[in-house]
Amino acid sequence: MEKKRHALRKLLEAVEKELLQKPNRKTLDRLSLLAGFQDWDSFQNALHGDGGETVYGGHGEMKSEE
């Protein structure tokens, strides 16, 4: 029984370690594609703006902030 408990603990530690890691760039690019953006950088620019502009929906509709 102790061997099973130890094996389960090791498995849970490995899963937890994987869940806490930051996704790699390839994963972030793929998630951005699902959201309708070309890549992670364009998604970030849409979220945070670029050069004082507000970007709506990530489809190129921009409105200058005043």
XYZ file of N, CA and C in Angstrom:
198
model
N 0.805 -1.192 0.000
C 0.000 0.000 0.000
C 0.856 1.268 0.000
N 1.973 1.197 0.730
C 2.862 2.364 0.793
C 3.454 2.693 -0.581
N 3.758 1.658 -1.383
C 4.294 1.887 -2.728
C 3.281 2.621 -3.604
N 2.024 2.250 -3.499
C 0.976 2.907 -4.281
C 0.828 4.362 -3.864
N 0.870 4.615 -2.565
C 0.759 5.985 -2.055
C 1.922 6.844 -2.552
N 3.117 6.258 -2.518
C 4.303 6.981 -2.988
C 4.203 7.265 -4.495
N 3.758 6.271 -5.261
C 3.620 6.444 -6.709
C 2.571 7.515 -7.027
N 1.477 7.507 -6.300
C 0.434 8.504 -6.510
C 0.936 9.902 -6.170
N 1.681 10.014 -5.081
C 2.249 11.309 -4.689
C 3.195 11.837 -5.778
N 4.036 10.955 -6.317
C 4.962 11.358 -7.392
C 4.190 11.808 -8.636
N 3.132 11.093 -8.983
C 2.320 11.454 -10.134
C 1.677 12.819 -9.932
N 1.112 13.061 -8.775
C 0.483 14.348 -8.490
C 1.503 15.491 -8.508
N 2.695 15.245 -8.010
C 3.752 16.266 -8.046
C 4.123 16.604 -9.492
N 4.224 15.600 -10.332
C 4.570 15.822 -11.739
C 3.477 16.611 -12.452
N 2.219 16.269 -12.195
C 1.102 16.979 -12.823
C 1.068 18.429 -12.349
N 1.245 18.638 -11.060
C 1.250 19.993 -10.520
C 2.368 20.836 -11.132
N 3.536 20.242 -11.283
C 4.669 20.949 -11.878
C 4.345 21.384 -13.310
N 3.715 20.521 -14.090
C 3.340 20.838 -15.467
C 2.295 21.956 -15.518
N 1.337 21.914 -14.609
C 0.275 22.911 -14.607
C 0.779 24.304 -14.234
N 1.828 24.359 -13.437
C 2.341 25.645 -12.979
C 3.325 26.286 -13.946
N 3.745 25.555 -14.970
C 4.690 26.103 -15.941
C 3.999 27.077 -16.878
N 4.734 28.106 -17.302
C 4.223 29.034 -18.299
C 4.224 28.314 -19.651
N 3.153 28.466 -20.432
C 3.116 27.818 -21.749
C 4.251 28.326 -22.649
N 4.750 27.460 -23.527
C 5.816 27.894 -24.427
C 5.245 28.763 -25.557
N 6.117 29.357 -26.324
C 5.717 30.310 -27.360
C 4.808 29.668 -28.412
N 5.100 28.443 -28.792
C 4.293 27.747 -29.796
C 2.846 27.580 -29.312
N 2.678 27.230 -28.059
C 1.340 27.095 -27.483
C 0.625 28.431 -27.458
N 1.331 29.491 -27.063
C 0.730 30.828 -27.023
C 0.318 31.288 -28.418
N 1.146 31.001 -29.435
C 0.795 31.356 -30.811
C -0.462 30.621 -31.268
N -0.564 29.348 -30.927
C -1.744 28.560 -31.325
C -3.010 29.053 -30.632
N -2.904 29.389 -29.353
C -4.059 29.934 -28.643
C -4.483 31.274 -29.242
N -3.511 32.083 -29.643
C -3.812 33.366 -30.280
C -4.535 33.159 -31.599
N -4.135 32.144 -32.362
C -4.820 31.837 -33.617
C -6.292 31.498 -33.363
N -6.552 30.741 -32.311
C -7.933 30.401 -31.975
C -8.754 31.650 -31.638
N -8.090 32.661 -31.097
C -8.775 33.902 -30.736
C -8.872 34.859 -31.927
N -8.313 34.470 -33.087
C -8.436 35.281 -34.292
C -7.268 36.206 -34.570
N -6.125 35.946 -33.972
C -4.944 36.783 -34.187
C -3.868 35.983 -34.914
N -2.922 36.687 -35.526
C -1.852 36.031 -36.285
C -0.879 35.282 -35.387
N -0.555 35.882 -34.245
C 0.407 35.275 -33.332
C 0.272 35.916 -31.959
N 1.114 35.498 -31.027
C 1.057 35.982 -29.654
C 1.323 37.477 -29.584
N 2.274 37.973 -30.390
C 2.591 39.405 -30.371
C 1.394 40.250 -30.788
N 0.677 39.849 -31.850
C -0.491 40.638 -32.264
C -1.595 40.582 -31.216
N -1.723 39.445 -30.540
C -2.703 39.340 -29.464
C -2.338 40.291 -28.319
N -1.063 40.322 -27.947
C -0.612 41.214 -26.886
C -0.810 42.682 -27.269
N -0.508 43.025 -28.536
C -0.712 44.402 -28.992
C -2.185 44.790 -28.933
N -3.069 43.860 -29.245
C -4.503 44.134 -29.185
C -4.958 44.345 -27.741
N -4.393 43.592 -26.833
C -4.771 43.732 -25.427
C -4.242 45.012 -24.806
N -2.997 45.318 -25.094
C -2.329 46.420 -24.418
C -2.200 47.669 -25.272
N -2.590 47.589 -26.539
C -2.448 48.732 -27.428
C -1.009 48.904 -27.869
N -0.846 49.691 -28.885
C 0.489 49.921 -29.428
C 0.550 51.362 -29.903
N 1.356 52.171 -29.253
C 1.512 53.559 -29.682
C 0.321 54.449 -29.328
N -0.334 54.200 -28.198
C -1.409 55.074 -27.762
C -2.737 54.836 -28.445
N -2.907 53.719 -29.094
C -4.169 53.419 -29.768
C -4.906 52.329 -29.002
N -6.219 52.366 -29.078
C -7.024 51.296 -28.510
C -7.494 50.426 -29.656
N -7.268 49.138 -29.541
C -7.650 48.206 -30.597
C -8.859 47.420 -30.119
N -9.894 47.398 -30.944
C -11.114 46.690 -30.595
C -11.215 45.396 -31.378
N -11.392 44.299 -30.690
C -11.682 43.017 -31.319
C -10.547 42.374 -32.088
N -9.414 43.019 -32.215
C -8.283 42.428 -32.906
C -8.453 42.332 -34.413
N -9.406 43.072 -34.972
C -9.664 42.975 -36.408
C -9.292 44.265 -37.136
N -8.393 45.040 -36.544
C -7.893 46.220 -37.218
C -8.728 47.468 -37.002
N -9.793 47.404 -36.227
C -10.577 48.597 -35.943
C -9.876 49.351 -34.838
N -9.392 50.539 -35.149
C -8.644 51.292 -34.145
C -9.285 52.641 -33.918
N -9.145 53.112 -32.702
C -9.651 54.417 -32.340
C -8.549 55.106 -31.548
N -8.169 56.311 -31.967
C -7.132 57.039 -31.242
C -7.681 57.509 -29.911
N -6.856 57.384 -28.876
C -7.247 57.883 -27.571
C -6.877 59.350 -27.492
N -7.738 60.117 -26.897
C -7.473 61.559 -26.786
C -7.260 61.965 -25.371
